[in-house]
Amino acid sequence: MTDSQHRNAVAATPVGARRAADVVTPDLLARLTRDVPGTGRTACHAPLTGERLAELPESAPEDVTAAYERARAAHHAWAARPARERAAVLLRFHDLVLRRQAEVLDLIQLETGKARLHAHEEVLAVCLAARHYGRKAPGYLAPKRRQGAVPGLTRTRELRQPRGVIGMISPWNYPFELSVGDALPAFAAGNAVLMKPDTETALTALWARDVLIEAGLPADVWQIVIGEGPVIGASVVDHGDYLSFTGSSATGRQVAQRAAARLVGCSLELGGKNPMIVLPDADLDKAAAGAVRACFSSAGQLCISIERLYVHASVADAFLERFVARTRAMRLGASLAYGADMGSLVSENQLRIVTRHVEEAVAKGATVLAGGQARPDIGPLFYEPTILDGVEPPMAVCTEETFGPVVSVYRFFDPDEAVTMANATPYGLNSSVWSGSARTARAVAARLRTGTVNINEGYASAYGSVQAPMGGMGESGIGRRHGSEGILKYTEAQTVAEQRLLPMAPSFGMSDEQYAALMSRSLRALKAFRFR
Ligand code: NAD
């Protein structure tokens, strides 16, 4: 069958499926938006159908300033609570989210258009972060004894003070995980948060806030403002004591420049053009199934999804036969239920980029092995999972982030070549290596310039390992989420050193020369006794 004859099937819609109006009721909308400041009005839409989902309050720059003041006033009492009490809120939140997950799965699907299984990945990610910081935050934040300047005379402790109010800006693609998931460690560290979610996915962030308040977070500690980035983004950036930004590298650069002008720190989680390498000894069935997950989860609108696939020439045909068959067998669907393998794109803009990248590549000689078509018969923004072969510069899809369900296949002859091609990008977010030999895969992984590398999986193993840091090298970002780095970035390190018995100066009538000689002898002794 040629590709032009093949179309992905439509997942069956279950009888009695819920619709947007059943989910976003007037009561729910009033409850979620009650604390959003602003007299303006804006709206969010449901990509699955194109319908208007809800009317929302819109915040002006002065509303952002006032919300910062409320957050600042609430922050002190929250920071004064013992770390264990703050962490307990996260553990209660974990249980509430699991119990009420159907509510947020509906909202995520309605706001992003993604398949329910992919929405559930967000529930997993948020619960992993809530459990991790719920259990580990008190330890990460606890005062640590450090060796003093003069052992025995100087008693030194390293403290972790909250920064104050964190300004947080998040994108639309993972609206649950990239809003509350990143805010949880900030709260655990004793900060307040002022967040600007993407307007199109604000309801999911507002739901998370509502549930976190139910779990015990004081309401004013989490302020959410709604508005367009170019209109209120600067106000969010200009008042934060630290900034946490997730979005495109272009916007990240602007945020970093504004933060730098104020000498305020920031973490930036940005774009990627992530490579996957299939070595000749890989299990090809598993690699093909893994490639489907890695390339097409959330319709490829995932910062860590794979857009470049490097396959050893000796197994390329066998791998592609499996990968193409699995991709063509994917079922697309628009219902608020499990069953679809892929959902919709989020916006007309994303559909435009995906269409442009594929059409331009084909016009310049690339071949479509699967997909390559929009599917307005399913919903206004559906696009098929697409595999391209014969992609080369200067096709945009070769180097630019598509952020859609499009992957390009390249062949290589030895692993060195694969590593060189994988690293030949200004980005450095995520990568994936498939091999039957853990030793071989680890050796390749160590040479890849990406913040995370997954062996025999596409992205979920590294992202789900919340005790380890996750973030980007190069133009993919600055700083890390998860692990100790993911919470300590929301703190200021403070060293408190107490001097006892003798001062750090000549004493007991010692001359300067005698003091200098004593201290020099002490340094030699400390080194000899292996003090660090
Ligand atoms: P975007 O940069 O357009 O928008 C992200 C957020 O920034 C939105 O809330 C937006 O309103 C806001 N914003 C826009 N202009 C602003 C400005 N001038 N000042 C302050 N805020 C502003 O990105 P997007 O299209 O929403 O998201 C997709 C991008 O995000 C992709 O590049 C993707 O790779 C990246 N991303 C990265 C990660 C990660 O963890 N590295 C995760 C998800 C998405």
Coordinates of C-alpha atoms and ligand atoms in Angstrom, one line a residue:
M1 CA 0.0 0.0 0.0
T2 CA 1.4 3.4 -0.9
D3 CA 1.2 6.1 1.7
S4 CA -1.3 8.2 -0.3
Q5 CA -3.7 5.3 0.0
H6 CA -3.2 4.9 3.7
R7 CA -4.9 7.0 6.4
N8 CA -4.7 6.5 10.2
A9 CA -7.9 5.0 11.6
V10 CA -10.2 6.9 13.9
A11 CA -10.5 5.6 17.5
A12 CA -14.1 4.7 18.3
T13 CA -15.9 7.3 20.4
P14 CA -17.5 5.6 23.4
V15 CA -21.3 6.0 23.7
G16 CA -22.2 8.7 26.2
A17 CA -18.8 10.4 26.0
R18 CA -18.5 13.7 28.0
R19 CA -18.5 17.0 26.1
A20 CA -16.9 20.3 27.0
A21 CA -20.0 21.7 28.5
D22 CA -20.4 18.8 30.9
V23 CA -16.8 19.4 32.2
V24 CA -16.4 23.1 32.3
T25 CA -19.7 24.0 34.1
P26 CA -20.5 27.5 35.3
D27 CA -19.9 26.4 38.9
L28 CA -16.5 25.0 38.2
L29 CA -15.5 28.0 36.2
A30 CA -16.6 30.4 38.9
R31 CA -14.7 28.4 41.6
L32 CA -11.5 28.1 39.6
T33 CA -11.3 31.8 38.5
R34 CA -12.5 33.4 41.7
D35 CA -9.0 34.7 42.7
V36 CA -7.7 35.7 39.2
P37 CA -7.2 39.4 39.2
G38 CA -8.4 41.6 36.3
T39 CA -11.4 43.3 34.8
G40 CA -10.6 42.3 31.3
R41 CA -12.0 39.2 29.5
T42 CA -10.3 36.7 27.4
A43 CA -11.1 33.1 26.3
C44 CA -9.7 29.7 25.9
H45 CA -10.6 27.2 23.2
A46 CA -10.9 23.4 22.8
P47 CA -8.6 22.2 20.0
L48 CA -10.5 18.9 19.6
T49 CA -13.5 20.7 18.2
G50 CA -12.4 24.4 17.8
E51 CA -15.2 25.5 20.1
R52 CA -14.8 28.2 22.7
L53 CA -14.2 26.5 26.0
A54 CA -14.6 29.3 28.6
E55 CA -14.4 33.0 29.1
L56 CA -11.7 33.9 31.6
P57 CA -10.7 37.1 33.5
E58 CA -7.7 38.9 31.9
S59 CA -5.1 40.5 34.1
A60 CA -3.4 43.9 33.3
P61 CA 0.2 44.8 34.3
E62 CA -1.1 46.6 37.4
D63 CA -3.0 43.4 38.4
V64 CA 0.3 41.5 38.2
T65 CA 1.9 44.1 40.5
A66 CA -0.9 43.8 43.0
A67 CA -0.8 40.0 42.9
Y68 CA 2.9 40.1 43.7
E69 CA 2.1 42.3 46.8
R70 CA -0.4 39.7 48.0
A71 CA 2.0 36.9 47.4
R72 CA 4.8 38.7 49.2
A73 CA 2.6 39.4 52.2
A74 CA 1.6 35.7 52.4
H75 CA 5.1 34.4 51.9
H76 CA 6.5 35.1 55.3
A77 CA 4.0 33.1 57.3
W78 CA 4.4 30.2 54.8
A79 CA 8.2 30.3 55.0
A80 CA 8.0 30.3 58.8
R81 CA 6.2 26.9 58.8
P82 CA 8.4 23.9 59.4
A83 CA 9.6 22.3 56.2
R84 CA 7.8 19.1 57.2
E85 CA 4.5 20.9 57.4
R86 CA 5.0 22.4 54.0
A87 CA 6.0 19.0 52.6
A88 CA 2.9 17.3 54.1
V89 CA 0.8 19.6 51.9
L90 CA 2.5 18.0 48.8
L91 CA 1.8 14.5 50.0
R92 CA -1.9 15.3 50.6
F93 CA -2.0 16.9 47.1
H94 CA -0.5 13.7 45.6
D95 CA -3.4 11.7 47.0
L96 CA -6.1 14.2 46.0
V97 CA -4.8 14.3 42.4
L98 CA -4.8 10.5 42.1
R99 CA -8.3 10.3 43.6
R100 CA -9.7 13.1 41.4
Q101 CA -7.6 12.5 38.3
A102 CA -10.6 12.1 36.0
E103 CA -11.4 15.8 36.5
V104 CA -8.0 17.0 35.5
L105 CA -7.6 14.5 32.6
D106 CA -10.8 16.0 31.1
L107 CA -9.5 19.5 31.5
I108 CA -6.0 18.7 30.0
Q109 CA -7.6 17.0 27.1
L110 CA -10.1 19.8 26.5
E111 CA -7.4 22.5 26.7
T112 CA -4.6 20.8 24.7
G113 CA -6.4 18.2 22.5
K114 CA -4.0 15.5 23.5
A115 CA -5.0 11.8 23.9
R116 CA -6.1 10.7 27.4
L117 CA -3.1 8.4 27.8
H118 CA -0.8 11.4 27.2
A119 CA -2.8 13.5 29.6
H120 CA -2.3 10.8 32.1
E121 CA 1.5 11.2 31.7
E122 CA 1.0 14.6 33.3
V123 CA -0.7 13.0 36.3
L124 CA 2.2 10.6 36.7
A125 CA 4.8 13.4 36.4
V126 CA 3.0 15.6 38.9
C127 CA 2.5 12.8 41.4
L128 CA 6.1 11.7 41.1
A129 CA 7.2 15.3 41.9
A130 CA 4.7 15.7 44.7
R131 CA 5.9 12.4 46.3
H132 CA 9.6 13.1 45.8
Y133 CA 9.5 16.6 47.3
G134 CA 6.9 15.7 49.9
R135 CA 9.4 13.1 51.2
K136 CA 12.7 14.6 50.4
A137 CA 12.3 18.4 50.7
P138 CA 12.9 18.6 54.5
G139 CA 16.2 16.8 53.9
Y140 CA 17.3 18.9 51.0
L141 CA 16.5 22.1 53.0
A142 CA 17.8 21.0 56.4
P143 CA 20.8 23.0 57.7
K144 CA 24.1 21.2 56.8
R145 CA 27.1 21.3 59.0
R146 CA 30.2 22.4 57.1
Q147 CA 33.8 22.3 58.2
G148 CA 34.7 25.6 59.7
A149 CA 37.7 27.9 58.7
V150 CA 39.6 26.7 61.8
P151 CA 38.3 23.3 62.9
G152 CA 37.1 23.4 66.5
L153 CA 37.1 27.2 66.6
T154 CA 34.7 27.9 63.8
R155 CA 31.3 26.2 63.8
T156 CA 29.8 26.6 60.3
R157 CA 26.3 25.7 59.0
E158 CA 24.9 26.1 55.5
L159 CA 21.2 27.2 55.5
R160 CA 18.7 27.4 52.7
Q161 CA 16.5 30.5 52.7
P162 CA 13.5 30.8 50.4
R163 CA 14.0 33.4 47.7
G164 CA 10.6 35.1 48.3
V165 CA 8.2 35.2 45.4
I166 CA 9.0 33.1 42.3
G167 CA 7.8 34.4 39.0
M168 CA 6.8 31.4 36.9
I169 CA 5.8 31.4 33.2
S170 CA 4.6 28.2 31.7
P171 CA 3.6 27.0 28.2
W172 CA 0.5 25.2 26.9
N173 CA 1.9 21.8 26.0
Y174 CA 2.0 20.1 29.5
P175 CA -0.3 22.5 31.4
F176 CA -0.5 20.4 34.6
E177 CA 3.1 19.2 34.9
L178 CA 4.7 22.5 33.8
S179 CA 2.5 24.6 36.1
V180 CA 2.1 22.8 39.4
G181 CA 4.8 20.3 38.8
D182 CA 7.4 23.0 38.8
A183 CA 5.7 25.0 41.5
L184 CA 5.7 22.2 44.1
P185 CA 9.4 22.4 45.0
A186 CA 9.1 26.2 45.1
F187 CA 6.3 25.9 47.7
A188 CA 8.1 23.2 49.6
A189 CA 11.2 25.5 49.9
G190 CA 9.0 28.2 51.5
N191 CA 8.4 30.5 48.6
A192 CA 5.2 32.0 47.2
V193 CA 4.6 31.8 43.4
L194 CA 3.1 34.2 40.9
M195 CA 2.3 32.2 37.8
K196 CA 1.4 33.1 34.3
P197 CA 0.2 30.0 32.5
D198 CA -0.6 30.1 28.8
T199 CA -4.1 31.5 28.5
E200 CA -5.2 28.6 26.4
T201 CA -4.4 26.2 29.2
A202 CA -5.1 28.3 32.3
L203 CA -8.0 26.2 33.6
T204 CA -5.7 23.2 34.2
A205 CA -3.3 25.4 36.3
L206 CA -6.3 26.9 38.1
W207 CA -7.6 23.4 38.9
A208 CA -4.2 22.4 40.3
R209 CA -4.2 25.5 42.5
D210 CA -7.7 24.7 43.8
V211 CA -6.7 21.2 44.8
L212 CA -3.4 22.4 46.3
I213 CA -5.4 24.8 48.5
E214 CA -7.6 22.0 49.5
A215 CA -4.4 20.1 50.5
G216 CA -3.5 22.9 52.8
L217 CA -1.6 25.6 50.8
P218 CA -2.7 29.1 51.9
A219 CA -4.5 30.7 48.9
D220 CA -2.4 33.8 48.6
V221 CA 0.8 31.9 48.5
W222 CA -0.1 30.9 44.8
Q223 CA -1.2 33.8 42.6
I224 CA -2.2 33.0 39.1
V225 CA -2.6 35.8 36.5
I226 CA -3.9 35.4 33.0
G227 CA -2.8 37.4 30.0
E228 CA -0.7 37.4 26.8
G229 CA 3.0 37.1 27.2
P230 CA 3.9 40.3 25.3
V231 CA 1.4 42.2 27.4
I232 CA 1.9 41.1 31.0
G233 CA 5.0 38.9 30.7
A234 CA 7.3 41.8 31.4
S235 CA 5.5 42.6 34.7
V236 CA 5.8 38.9 35.7
V237 CA 9.5 39.0 35.0
D238 CA 10.1 42.5 36.6
H239 CA 8.9 41.7 40.1
G240 CA 10.0 38.1 40.8
D241 CA 12.8 37.3 43.2
Y242 CA 13.7 34.4 40.9
L243 CA 12.2 33.4 37.6
S244 CA 11.2 29.9 36.3
F245 CA 10.4 30.0 32.6
T246 CA 9.4 27.1 30.4
G247 CA 8.7 27.8 26.7
S248 CA 10.5 28.6 23.5
S249 CA 14.2 29.5 23.3
A250 CA 13.3 32.8 21.7
T251 CA 11.1 33.9 24.6
G252 CA 13.5 32.4 27.1
R253 CA 16.2 34.7 25.8
Q254 CA 14.1 37.7 26.4
V255 CA 13.2 36.6 29.9
A256 CA 16.9 35.9 30.7
Q257 CA 17.9 39.4 29.5
R258 CA 15.3 41.1 31.7
A259 CA 16.3 39.0 34.6
A260 CA 20.0 39.8 34.0
A261 CA 19.2 43.5 34.0
R262 CA 17.8 43.1 37.5
L263 CA 20.5 40.7 38.7
V264 CA 17.8 38.1 39.4
G265 CA 18.4 34.4 38.8
C266 CA 16.4 32.3 36.5
S267 CA 16.0 28.8 35.2
L268 CA 15.0 28.3 31.6
E269 CA 13.5 25.1 30.2
L270 CA 13.5 25.6 26.5
G271 CA 13.2 23.9 23.1
G272 CA 14.9 20.9 21.6
K273 CA 15.5 19.0 18.4
N274 CA 16.0 15.7 20.1
P275 CA 17.9 12.7 18.5
M276 CA 17.3 9.0 18.8
I277 CA 20.1 6.6 17.8
V278 CA 19.3 3.0 16.9
L279 CA 22.5 0.9 17.0
P280 CA 22.8 -2.3 14.9
D281 CA 22.4 -4.6 17.9
A282 CA 19.1 -3.0 19.1
D283 CA 15.9 -5.0 19.5
L284 CA 14.1 -3.6 16.5
D285 CA 10.6 -4.4 17.6
K286 CA 11.1 -2.6 20.9
A287 CA 13.0 0.3 19.2
A288 CA 10.1 0.7 16.8
A289 CA 7.5 0.7 19.5
G290 CA 9.7 3.1 21.5
A291 CA 10.0 5.4 18.6
V292 CA 6.3 5.7 18.3
R293 CA 6.0 6.7 21.9
A294 CA 9.0 9.0 21.6
C295 CA 7.9 10.8 18.5
F296 CA 4.2 11.0 18.7
S297 CA 3.2 11.4 22.4
S298 CA 1.1 14.5 22.8
A299 CA 1.2 14.7 19.0
G300 CA 4.9 15.5 19.3
Q301 CA 4.2 18.7 21.2
L302 CA 6.6 17.7 23.9
C303 CA 9.9 19.4 24.4
I304 CA 11.7 16.1 24.9
S305 CA 10.1 14.3 22.0
I306 CA 12.2 12.8 19.2
E307 CA 12.4 14.7 15.9
R308 CA 15.6 13.2 14.5
L309 CA 16.0 9.4 14.2
Y310 CA 19.5 8.0 13.3
V311 CA 19.4 4.3 12.3
H312 CA 22.4 2.1 11.5
A313 CA 22.3 1.4 7.8
S314 CA 22.5 -2.3 8.3
V315 CA 19.2 -2.4 10.2
A316 CA 17.5 0.7 8.7
D317 CA 15.1 -1.2 6.3
A318 CA 14.1 -3.8 9.0
F319 CA 13.6 -1.0 11.6
L320 CA 11.6 1.2 9.2
E321 CA 9.3 -1.6 8.2
R322 CA 8.3 -2.0 11.8
F323 CA 8.2 1.7 12.7
V324 CA 6.2 2.6 9.6
A325 CA 3.7 -0.2 10.2
R326 CA 3.2 0.8 13.9
T327 CA 2.8 4.5 12.9
R328 CA 0.2 3.7 10.3
A329 CA -1.7 1.6 12.8
M330 CA -2.1 4.4 15.2
R331 CA -5.7 5.5 15.9
L332 CA -6.4 9.2 16.1
G333 CA -9.3 10.3 18.3
A334 CA -11.1 13.3 19.8
S335 CA -13.0 11.9 22.7
L336 CA -12.6 12.4 26.4
A337 CA -11.8 8.7 27.0
Y338 CA -8.9 6.3 26.7
G339 CA -8.5 4.5 23.4
A340 CA -6.8 7.0 21.0
D341 CA -3.1 6.6 20.3
M342 CA -2.8 10.3 19.4
G343 CA -4.9 13.5 19.7
S344 CA -4.9 16.8 18.1
L345 CA -2.4 19.7 17.7
V346 CA -3.1 22.6 20.0
S347 CA -3.5 25.6 17.7
E348 CA -3.7 26.8 14.1
N349 CA -0.2 28.1 14.6
Q350 CA 1.1 24.6 15.4
L351 CA -0.8 23.2 12.4
R352 CA 0.7 25.8 10.2
I353 CA 4.3 25.0 11.3
V354 CA 3.8 21.3 10.9
T355 CA 2.2 21.6 7.5
R356 CA 4.9 24.0 6.4
H357 CA 7.8 21.8 7.5
V358 CA 6.4 18.7 5.8
E359 CA 5.3 20.5 2.6
E360 CA 8.7 22.3 2.2
A361 CA 10.6 19.0 2.8
V362 CA 8.6 17.1 0.3
A363 CA 8.9 20.0 -2.3
K364 CA 12.7 19.8 -1.8
G365 CA 12.8 16.0 -2.3
A366 CA 12.0 14.3 1.0
T367 CA 9.8 11.2 1.0
V368 CA 6.8 10.6 3.2
L369 CA 6.9 7.1 4.7
A370 CA 3.8 7.6 6.9
G371 CA 1.3 10.3 7.5
G372 CA 1.9 13.7 5.9
Q373 CA -1.7 14.9 5.9
A374 CA -4.0 17.1 8.1
R375 CA -7.1 15.3 9.2
P376 CA -9.9 17.8 9.4
D377 CA -12.4 14.9 9.2
I378 CA -11.5 14.1 12.9
G379 CA -11.1 17.7 14.2
P380 CA -9.9 21.0 12.9
L381 CA -6.3 20.7 14.1
F382 CA -5.5 17.0 13.6
Y383 CA -2.4 16.0 11.7
E384 CA -1.2 12.4 11.1
P385 CA 1.9 11.0 12.7
T386 CA 4.5 11.5 10.0
I387 CA 7.8 9.9 9.1
L388 CA 10.0 11.6 6.6
D389 CA 13.0 10.1 4.7
G390 CA 15.6 11.9 2.6
V391 CA 15.6 15.0 4.7
E392 CA 18.6 17.2 4.4
P393 CA 19.7 20.9 4.9
P394 CA 18.4 23.5 4.2
M395 CA 14.9 21.9 4.8
A396 CA 13.5 23.6 7.9
V397 CA 12.4 20.3 9.4
C398 CA 16.1 19.2 9.4
T399 CA 17.2 21.7 12.0
E400 CA 14.3 23.7 13.4
E401 CA 12.1 22.4 16.2
T402 CA 8.8 21.4 14.6
F403 CA 7.0 20.6 17.9
G404 CA 4.6 18.3 16.1
P405 CA 4.2 14.7 15.1
V406 CA 7.0 14.7 12.5
V407 CA 10.2 12.7 12.6
S408 CA 13.0 12.6 10.0
V409 CA 15.0 9.4 9.5
Y410 CA 18.8 9.4 8.7
R411 CA 21.1 6.5 8.2
F412 CA 24.6 6.1 9.7
F413 CA 27.5 3.7 9.2
D414 CA 29.3 3.9 12.5
P415 CA 28.4 5.2 16.0
D416 CA 30.9 8.1 15.8
E417 CA 29.0 9.4 12.9
A418 CA 25.7 9.1 14.7
V419 CA 27.1 10.9 17.8
T420 CA 28.5 13.7 15.6
M421 CA 25.1 14.1 13.8
A422 CA 23.1 13.9 17.0
N423 CA 25.3 16.7 18.6
A424 CA 25.2 18.9 15.5
T425 CA 22.5 21.3 16.8
P426 CA 22.5 24.3 19.1
Y427 CA 19.9 22.5 21.3
G428 CA 20.8 19.9 23.9
L429 CA 17.7 18.8 25.7
N430 CA 17.0 15.0 25.4
S431 CA 18.2 12.0 23.5
S432 CA 17.7 8.3 23.2
V433 CA 20.0 5.4 22.5
W434 CA 18.8 1.9 21.6
S435 CA 21.2 -1.1 21.9
G436 CA 21.3 -4.7 23.1
S437 CA 24.4 -3.9 25.0
A438 CA 24.1 -1.6 28.0
R439 CA 27.9 -1.0 27.9
T440 CA 27.8 0.2 24.3
A441 CA 24.7 2.3 24.9
R442 CA 26.3 4.0 28.0
A443 CA 29.4 4.8 26.1
V444 CA 27.4 6.5 23.4
A445 CA 25.2 8.3 26.0
A446 CA 28.3 9.7 27.7
R447 CA 29.2 11.5 24.4
L448 CA 25.8 13.0 23.7
R449 CA 25.5 16.7 24.6
T450 CA 22.0 16.6 26.1
G451 CA 20.7 17.1 29.6
T452 CA 18.9 13.7 29.6
V453 CA 19.7 10.5 27.8
N454 CA 17.3 7.6 27.8
I455 CA 18.7 4.1 27.0
N456 CA 16.1 1.8 25.4
E457 CA 13.3 4.3 26.0
G458 CA 12.5 7.7 24.4
Y459 CA 12.0 10.2 27.2
A460 CA 9.9 8.8 30.0
S461 CA 12.7 7.0 31.9
A462 CA 14.8 10.1 32.4
Y463 CA 11.9 12.5 32.9
G464 CA 10.3 10.2 35.4
S465 CA 13.5 9.8 37.4
V466 CA 12.6 12.7 39.5
Q467 CA 15.4 12.2 42.0
A468 CA 17.8 13.1 39.1
P469 CA 18.1 16.5 37.4
M470 CA 16.4 17.2 34.1
G471 CA 17.1 20.2 31.8
G472 CA 18.8 21.4 28.8
M473 CA 22.4 22.1 27.6
G474 CA 23.1 24.8 25.0
E475 CA 20.1 26.6 23.7
S476 CA 17.7 24.2 25.5
G477 CA 18.1 26.0 28.7
I478 CA 19.8 27.0 32.0
G479 CA 19.2 25.2 35.3
R480 CA 17.5 22.0 36.1
R481 CA 14.2 20.7 37.4
H482 CA 13.9 17.6 39.6
G483 CA 16.3 16.3 42.3
S484 CA 18.2 18.5 44.7
E485 CA 18.9 21.1 41.9
G486 CA 15.1 21.4 41.2
I487 CA 14.4 22.7 44.7
L488 CA 17.7 24.3 45.8
K489 CA 17.4 26.7 42.8
Y490 CA 14.4 28.2 44.7
T491 CA 16.6 29.0 47.7
E492 CA 19.4 31.3 48.6
A493 CA 22.4 29.5 50.2
Q494 CA 23.3 31.2 53.5
T495 CA 26.5 30.4 55.4
V496 CA 26.4 31.0 59.2
A497 CA 29.8 30.7 60.9
E498 CA 30.2 31.0 64.6
Q499 CA 33.7 31.8 65.9
R500 CA 34.4 30.4 69.4
L501 CA 37.3 30.7 71.9
L502 CA 39.8 32.6 69.7
P503 CA 39.3 35.3 67.1
M504 CA 40.5 35.0 63.5
A505 CA 43.3 37.4 64.3
P506 CA 46.5 37.6 66.4
S507 CA 45.6 37.1 70.1
F508 CA 47.3 36.7 73.6
G509 CA 49.8 39.4 72.7
M510 CA 51.0 37.5 69.6
S511 CA 52.8 39.6 66.9
D512 CA 51.5 39.6 63.4
E513 CA 54.6 37.4 62.4
Q514 CA 53.9 34.9 65.1
Y515 CA 50.2 34.7 64.1
A516 CA 51.1 34.3 60.4
A517 CA 53.6 31.5 61.3
L518 CA 51.0 29.7 63.6
M519 CA 48.4 29.8 60.8
S520 CA 50.9 28.6 58.2
R521 CA 51.8 25.6 60.5
S522 CA 48.1 24.9 61.0
L523 CA 47.5 24.8 57.2
R524 CA 50.4 22.3 56.8
A525 CA 48.9 20.2 59.7
L526 CA 45.4 20.3 58.3
K527 CA 46.6 19.1 54.9
A528 CA 48.7 16.4 56.5
F529 CA 45.7 15.2 58.6
R530 CA 43.6 15.1 55.4
F531 CA 41.2 17.8 56.3
R532 CA 39.2 18.8 53.3
Ligands
NAD1 P1 6.4 30.5 24.1 O1 7.8 30.9 24.5 O2 5.7 31.1 23.0 O3 5.4 30.7 25.4 C1 5.7 30.2 26.7 C2 5.1 31.1 27.7 O4 5.8 32.4 27.7 C3 3.6 31.4 27.5 O5 3.0 31.4 28.8 C4 3.6 32.8 26.9 O6 2.4 33.5 27.1 C5 4.8 33.4 27.6 N1 5.4 34.5 26.9 C6 5.3 34.8 25.5 N2 6.0 35.9 25.3 C7 6.5 36.4 26.4 C8 7.3 37.5 26.8 N3 7.7 38.4 25.9 N4 7.6 37.7 28.1 C9 7.2 36.8 29.0 N5 6.4 35.7 28.7 C10 6.1 35.5 27.5 O7 6.4 28.9 24.0 P2 5.2 28.0 23.6 O8 5.0 28.0 22.1 O9 4.1 28.2 24.5 O10 5.8 26.5 24.0 C11 6.5 25.7 23.2 C12 8.0 25.8 23.4 O11 8.2 25.5 24.7 C13 8.7 24.8 22.6 O12 9.9 25.4 22.1 C14 9.1 23.7 23.6 O13 10.2 22.9 23.2 C15 9.3 24.5 24.8 N6 9.1 23.7 26.0 C16 10.2 23.4 26.7 C17 10.1 22.5 27.9 C18 11.3 22.1 28.7 O14 11.1 21.6 29.8 N7 12.5 22.3 28.2 C19 8.8 22.1 28.2 C20 7.7 22.4 27.4 C21 7.9 23.2 26.3

